[in-house]
Coordinates of C-alpha atoms in Angstrom, one line a residue:
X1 CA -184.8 -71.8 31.4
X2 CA -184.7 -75.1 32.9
X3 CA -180.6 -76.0 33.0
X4 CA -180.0 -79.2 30.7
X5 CA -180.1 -82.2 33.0
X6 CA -182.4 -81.5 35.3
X7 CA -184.2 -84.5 36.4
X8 CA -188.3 -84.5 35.2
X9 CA -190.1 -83.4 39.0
X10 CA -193.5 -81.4 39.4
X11 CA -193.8 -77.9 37.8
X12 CA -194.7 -76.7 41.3
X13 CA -192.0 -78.9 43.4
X14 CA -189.8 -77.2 40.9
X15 CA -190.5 -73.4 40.9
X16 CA -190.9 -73.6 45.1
X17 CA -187.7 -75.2 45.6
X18 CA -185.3 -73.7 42.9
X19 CA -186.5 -70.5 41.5
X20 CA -189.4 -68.6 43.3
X21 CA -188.4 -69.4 47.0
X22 CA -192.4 -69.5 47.9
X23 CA -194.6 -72.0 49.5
X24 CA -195.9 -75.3 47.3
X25 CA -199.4 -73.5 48.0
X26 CA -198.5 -70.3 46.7
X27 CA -197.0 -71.7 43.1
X28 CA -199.8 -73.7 42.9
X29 CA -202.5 -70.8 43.1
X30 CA -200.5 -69.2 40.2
X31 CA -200.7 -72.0 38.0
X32 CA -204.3 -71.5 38.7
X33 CA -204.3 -68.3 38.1
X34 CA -202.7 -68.9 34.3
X35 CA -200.1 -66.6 35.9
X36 CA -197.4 -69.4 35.0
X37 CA -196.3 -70.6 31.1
X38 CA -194.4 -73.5 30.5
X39 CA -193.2 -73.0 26.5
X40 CA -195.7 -70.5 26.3
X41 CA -198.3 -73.7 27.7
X42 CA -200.6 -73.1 30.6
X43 CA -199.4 -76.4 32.3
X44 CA -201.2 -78.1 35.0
X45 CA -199.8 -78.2 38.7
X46 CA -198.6 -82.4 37.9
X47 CA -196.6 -80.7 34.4
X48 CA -193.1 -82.4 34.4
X49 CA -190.5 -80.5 34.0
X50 CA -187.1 -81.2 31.9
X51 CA -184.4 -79.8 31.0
X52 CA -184.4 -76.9 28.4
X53 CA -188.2 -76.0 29.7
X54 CA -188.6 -72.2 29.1
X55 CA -191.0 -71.5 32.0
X56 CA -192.5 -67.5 32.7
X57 CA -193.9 -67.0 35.8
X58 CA -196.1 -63.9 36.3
X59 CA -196.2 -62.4 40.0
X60 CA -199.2 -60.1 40.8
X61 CA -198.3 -57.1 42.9
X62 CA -199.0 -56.9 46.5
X63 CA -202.7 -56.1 47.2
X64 CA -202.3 -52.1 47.9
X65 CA -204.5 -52.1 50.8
X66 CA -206.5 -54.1 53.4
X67 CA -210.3 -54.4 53.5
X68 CA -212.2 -51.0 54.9
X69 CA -214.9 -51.1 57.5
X70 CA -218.1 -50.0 55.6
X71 CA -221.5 -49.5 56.8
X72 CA -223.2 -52.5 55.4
X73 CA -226.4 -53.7 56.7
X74 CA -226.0 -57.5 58.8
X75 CA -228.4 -59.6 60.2
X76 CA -227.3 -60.8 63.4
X77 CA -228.4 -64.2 64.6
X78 CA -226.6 -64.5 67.6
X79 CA -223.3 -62.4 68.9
X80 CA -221.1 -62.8 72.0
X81 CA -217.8 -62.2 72.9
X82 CA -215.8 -64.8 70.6
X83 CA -218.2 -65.2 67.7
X84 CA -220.7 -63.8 65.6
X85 CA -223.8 -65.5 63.4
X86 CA -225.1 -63.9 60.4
X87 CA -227.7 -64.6 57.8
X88 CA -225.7 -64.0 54.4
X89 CA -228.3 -62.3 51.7
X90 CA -228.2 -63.4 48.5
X91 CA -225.8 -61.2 46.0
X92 CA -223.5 -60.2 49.1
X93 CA -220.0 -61.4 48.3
X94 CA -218.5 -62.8 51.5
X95 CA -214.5 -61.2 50.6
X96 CA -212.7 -58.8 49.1
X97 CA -211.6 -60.1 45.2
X98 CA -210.6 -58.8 42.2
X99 CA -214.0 -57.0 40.9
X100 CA -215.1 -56.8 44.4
X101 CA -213.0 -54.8 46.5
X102 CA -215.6 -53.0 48.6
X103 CA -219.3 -53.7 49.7
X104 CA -218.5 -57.0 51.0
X105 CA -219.6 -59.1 54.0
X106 CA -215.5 -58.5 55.9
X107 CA -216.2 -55.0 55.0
X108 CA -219.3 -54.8 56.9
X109 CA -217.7 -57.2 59.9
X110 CA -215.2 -54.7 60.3
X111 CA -217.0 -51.8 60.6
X112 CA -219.3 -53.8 62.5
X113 CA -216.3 -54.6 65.1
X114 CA -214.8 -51.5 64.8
X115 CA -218.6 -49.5 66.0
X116 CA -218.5 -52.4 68.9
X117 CA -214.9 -50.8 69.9
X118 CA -216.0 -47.8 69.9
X119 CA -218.8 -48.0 72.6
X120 CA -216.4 -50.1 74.4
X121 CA -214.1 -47.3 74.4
X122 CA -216.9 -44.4 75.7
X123 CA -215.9 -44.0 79.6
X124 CA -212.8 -45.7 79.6
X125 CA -209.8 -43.2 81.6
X126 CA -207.7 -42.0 78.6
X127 CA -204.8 -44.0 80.2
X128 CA -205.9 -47.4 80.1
X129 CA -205.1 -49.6 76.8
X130 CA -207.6 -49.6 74.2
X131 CA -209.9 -53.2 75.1
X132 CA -209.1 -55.8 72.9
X133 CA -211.3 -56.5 69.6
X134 CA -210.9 -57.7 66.3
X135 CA -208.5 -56.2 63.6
X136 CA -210.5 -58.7 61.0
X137 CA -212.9 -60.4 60.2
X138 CA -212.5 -64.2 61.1
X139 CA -213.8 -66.0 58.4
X140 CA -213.6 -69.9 58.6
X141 CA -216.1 -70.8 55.2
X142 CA -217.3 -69.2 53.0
X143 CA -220.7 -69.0 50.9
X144 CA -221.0 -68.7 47.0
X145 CA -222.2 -65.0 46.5
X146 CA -225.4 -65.9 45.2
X147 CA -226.0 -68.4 47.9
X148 CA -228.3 -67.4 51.4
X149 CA -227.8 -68.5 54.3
X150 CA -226.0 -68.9 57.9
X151 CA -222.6 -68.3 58.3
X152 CA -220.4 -68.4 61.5
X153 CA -217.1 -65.8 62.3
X154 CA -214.6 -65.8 64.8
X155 CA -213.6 -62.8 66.7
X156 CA -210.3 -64.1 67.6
X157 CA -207.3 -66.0 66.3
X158 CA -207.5 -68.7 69.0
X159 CA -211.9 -69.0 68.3
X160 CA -211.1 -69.0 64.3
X161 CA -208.6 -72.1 64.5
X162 CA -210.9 -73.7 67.1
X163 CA -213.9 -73.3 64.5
X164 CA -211.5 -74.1 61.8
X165 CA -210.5 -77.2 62.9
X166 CA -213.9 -78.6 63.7
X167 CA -215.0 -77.7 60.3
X168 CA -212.0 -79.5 58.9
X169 CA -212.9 -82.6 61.2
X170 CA -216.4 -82.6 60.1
X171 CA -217.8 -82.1 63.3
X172 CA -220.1 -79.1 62.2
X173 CA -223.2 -79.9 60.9
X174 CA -224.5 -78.0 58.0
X175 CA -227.7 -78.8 55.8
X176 CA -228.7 -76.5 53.3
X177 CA -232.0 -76.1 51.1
X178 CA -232.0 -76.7 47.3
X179 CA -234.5 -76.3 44.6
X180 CA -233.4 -78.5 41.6
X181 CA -234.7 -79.5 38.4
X182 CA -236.4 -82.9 38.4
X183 CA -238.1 -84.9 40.7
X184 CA -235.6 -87.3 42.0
X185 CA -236.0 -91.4 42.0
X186 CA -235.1 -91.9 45.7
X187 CA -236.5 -89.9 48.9
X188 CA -233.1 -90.4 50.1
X189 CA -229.5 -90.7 49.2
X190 CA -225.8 -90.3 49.2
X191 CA -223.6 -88.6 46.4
X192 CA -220.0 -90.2 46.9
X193 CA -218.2 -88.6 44.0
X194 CA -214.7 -86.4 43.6
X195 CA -214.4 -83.1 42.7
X196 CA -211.8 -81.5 41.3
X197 CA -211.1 -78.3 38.6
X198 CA -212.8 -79.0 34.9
X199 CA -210.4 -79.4 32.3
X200 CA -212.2 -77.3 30.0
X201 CA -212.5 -74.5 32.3
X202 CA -210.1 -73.5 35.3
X203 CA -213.2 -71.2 36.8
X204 CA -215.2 -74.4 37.4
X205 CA -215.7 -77.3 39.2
X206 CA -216.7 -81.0 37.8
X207 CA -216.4 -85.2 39.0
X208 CA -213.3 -86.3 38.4
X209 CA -211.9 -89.8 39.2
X210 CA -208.3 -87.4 40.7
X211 CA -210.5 -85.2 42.1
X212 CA -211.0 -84.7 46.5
X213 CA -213.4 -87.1 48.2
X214 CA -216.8 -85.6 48.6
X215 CA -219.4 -86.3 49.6
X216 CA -223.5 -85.0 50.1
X217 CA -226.5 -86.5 51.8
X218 CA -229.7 -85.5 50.6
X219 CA -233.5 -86.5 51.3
X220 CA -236.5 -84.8 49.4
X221 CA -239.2 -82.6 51.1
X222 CA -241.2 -81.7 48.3
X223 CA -242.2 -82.6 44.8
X224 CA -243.9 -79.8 42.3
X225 CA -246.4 -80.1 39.3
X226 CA -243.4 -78.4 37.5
X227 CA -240.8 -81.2 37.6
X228 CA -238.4 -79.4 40.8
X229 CA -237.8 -80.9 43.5
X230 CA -237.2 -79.1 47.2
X231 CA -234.1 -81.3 48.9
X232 CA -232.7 -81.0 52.3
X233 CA -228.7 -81.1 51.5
X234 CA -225.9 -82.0 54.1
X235 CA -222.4 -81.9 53.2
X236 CA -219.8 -84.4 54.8
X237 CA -217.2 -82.9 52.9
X238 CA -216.2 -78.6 52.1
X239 CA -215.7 -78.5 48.3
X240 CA -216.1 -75.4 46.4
X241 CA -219.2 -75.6 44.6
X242 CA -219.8 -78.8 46.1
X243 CA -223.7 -79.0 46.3
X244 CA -224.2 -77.2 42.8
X245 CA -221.4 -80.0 40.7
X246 CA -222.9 -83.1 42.2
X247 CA -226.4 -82.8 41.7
X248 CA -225.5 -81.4 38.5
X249 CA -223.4 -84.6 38.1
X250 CA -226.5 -86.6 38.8
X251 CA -228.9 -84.6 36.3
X252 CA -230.6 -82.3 38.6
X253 CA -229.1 -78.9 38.1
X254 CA -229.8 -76.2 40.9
X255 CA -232.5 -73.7 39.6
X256 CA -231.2 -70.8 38.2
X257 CA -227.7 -71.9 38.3
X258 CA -226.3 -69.9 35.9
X259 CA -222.6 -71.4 35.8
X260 CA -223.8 -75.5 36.4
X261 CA -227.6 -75.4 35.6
X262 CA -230.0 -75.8 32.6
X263 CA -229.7 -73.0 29.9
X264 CA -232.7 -71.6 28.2
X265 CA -236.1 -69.8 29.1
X266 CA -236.3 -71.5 32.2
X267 CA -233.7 -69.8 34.3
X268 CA -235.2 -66.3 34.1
X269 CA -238.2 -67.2 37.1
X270 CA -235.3 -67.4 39.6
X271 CA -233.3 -64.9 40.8
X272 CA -230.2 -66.7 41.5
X273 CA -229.2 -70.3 42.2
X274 CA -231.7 -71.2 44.7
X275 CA -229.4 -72.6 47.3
X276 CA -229.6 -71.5 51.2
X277 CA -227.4 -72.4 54.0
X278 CA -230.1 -73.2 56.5
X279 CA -228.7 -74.5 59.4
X280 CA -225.3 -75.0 61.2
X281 CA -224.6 -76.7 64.2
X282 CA -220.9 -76.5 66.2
X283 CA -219.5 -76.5 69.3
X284 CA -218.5 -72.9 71.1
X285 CA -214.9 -73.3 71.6
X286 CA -214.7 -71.5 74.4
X287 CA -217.7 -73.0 76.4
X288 CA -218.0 -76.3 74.8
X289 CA -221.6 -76.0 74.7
X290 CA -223.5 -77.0 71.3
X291 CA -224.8 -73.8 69.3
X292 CA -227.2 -74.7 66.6
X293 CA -228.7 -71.9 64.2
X294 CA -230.8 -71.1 61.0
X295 CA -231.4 -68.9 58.6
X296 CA -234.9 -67.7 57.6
X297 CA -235.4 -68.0 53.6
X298 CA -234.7 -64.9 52.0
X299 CA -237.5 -63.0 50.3
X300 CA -236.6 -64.6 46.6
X301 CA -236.5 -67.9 47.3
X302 CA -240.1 -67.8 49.6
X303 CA -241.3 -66.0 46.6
X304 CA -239.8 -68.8 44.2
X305 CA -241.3 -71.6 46.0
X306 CA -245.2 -69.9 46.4
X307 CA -244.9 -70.1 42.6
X308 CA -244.9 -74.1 42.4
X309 CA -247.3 -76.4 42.9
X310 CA -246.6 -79.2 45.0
X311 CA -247.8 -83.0 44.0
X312 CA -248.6 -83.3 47.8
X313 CA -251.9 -81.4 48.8
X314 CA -251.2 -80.0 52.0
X315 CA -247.5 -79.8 51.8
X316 CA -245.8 -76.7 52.9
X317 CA -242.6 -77.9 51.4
X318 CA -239.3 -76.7 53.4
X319 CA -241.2 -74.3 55.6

């Protein structure tokens, strides 16, 4: 209960400083959760609270375990000492959630670093300390799990905050591939529009005026006969779902998007949301030099794309 006289402050400025003791970040990601009640009212993160508020917070136990090295197929693009490169398959979820606890692309890293300590290990004197290697998986983004593509992973805390920060200052380049609904007006263009939680549904994303900056470059490479159109995507900006809310936003819904795209008939001849993460560019932050990389389409979306005929004799579309 909220002691009469409080002054009205943020929900989460409230429970962080007076009655949880945790971090502004971690209240917030249990209002997102629904984890927190405010008079038996999932409140938003902004809620005022006054004096008399009956508030119930609900705090998850600790996770009982980390993630488990498991034998999961990866395809390497390129590996060294500080980093690794992998081509994501569709379907692969990239962590460990709620639902997905094993069979996961850190579950695979870490058995993956683990097999990689091991030959290290072979020939060693039994005196000397084990060689230094990962204890996790250094992931600095993430991909959607039905989204392909190229993904980049540290191998140390000092690479991951390097690779972290450049991500943050938008000095890695990353274009993806997209096959939307619609043939678009302009070859080229610019989506400048915030992105924040939907109102009517805390799972999603939508444009919203309070939303983050973001924004997304595109430029067409191919029309087909049957109204889609295949776009070359950068993003200038990291929002979840990013790519799939604006060109929904704009009226050309990713094809076979099942959480942003078109409902009906028309979904069933693709797989997944046909979205790849086809190349990424950075610098190595130990040698400084520029690494560029990308992904081969996976077999769905190659498949996908044979089945549409494109308005431009000839064309060979994103290939």
């Amino acid at each position: 209960m909220v002691p009469r006289g409080e002054q009205p402050k943020r929900l989460d400025i409230y429970l962080s400083r007076n009655c949880l003791g945790f971090t502004r970040s971690r209240v917030q990601r249990l209002l997102e959760e629904k984890l927190v009640t405010i008079n038996d009212i999932y409140p938003a993160s902004s809620h005022k609270i006054r004096g008399g508020d009956r508030i119930r917070v609900l705090i998850p136990p600790p996770r009982s375990q980390a993630a488990q090295p498991e034998d999961i197929h990866l395809e390497i693009l390129y590996e060294d000492d500080d980093l690794i490169v992998i081509s994501k398959p569709p379907g692969l979820v990239v962590h460990p959630a709620p639902g997905h606890a094993s069979g996961t692309l850190v579950n695979g890293l870490l058995f993956h670093f683990q097999s990689q300590g091991d030959e290290q290990k072979k020939g060693e004197p039994e005196e000397e300390e084990e060689a230094e290697r990962p204890l996790r998986a250094g992931l600095v983004h993430r991909l959607d799990q039905d989204t392909s593509g190229v993904m980049v992973v540290g191998k140390s805390e000092t690479v991951v905050l390097d690779l972290m920060n450049q991500f943050k200052d938008r000095s890695v380049s990353k274009k993806y591939l997209a096959l939307v609904k619609g043939i678009l007006p302009k070859k080229r263009g610019e989506i400048n529009a915030p992105i924040g939680r939907s109102t009517h549904d805390r799972k999603k994303f939508a444009v919203r005026q309070d939303g983050k900056p973001s924004l997304t470059r595109y430029r067409v490479l191919e029309t087909y006969h049957e109204n889609y159109s295949l776009l070359e995507v950068t993003l200038l900006t990291g929002r979840t779902h990013q790519i799939r809310v604006h060109f929904r936003h704009l009226g050309f819904p990713l094809l076979g998007d099942a959480v942003y795209g078109s409902k009906g008939m028309e979904n069933r001849n693709f797989p997944r949301q046909m979205l790849h993460a086809w190349k990424l560019a950075f610098q190595h932050p130990r040698s400084a030099a520029k690494m560029e990389f990308e992904a081969p389409l996976p077999p769905d979306f190659v498949s996908a794309m044979k089945r549409l005929t494109p308005l431009s004799p000839g064309s060979r579309g994103g290939s």
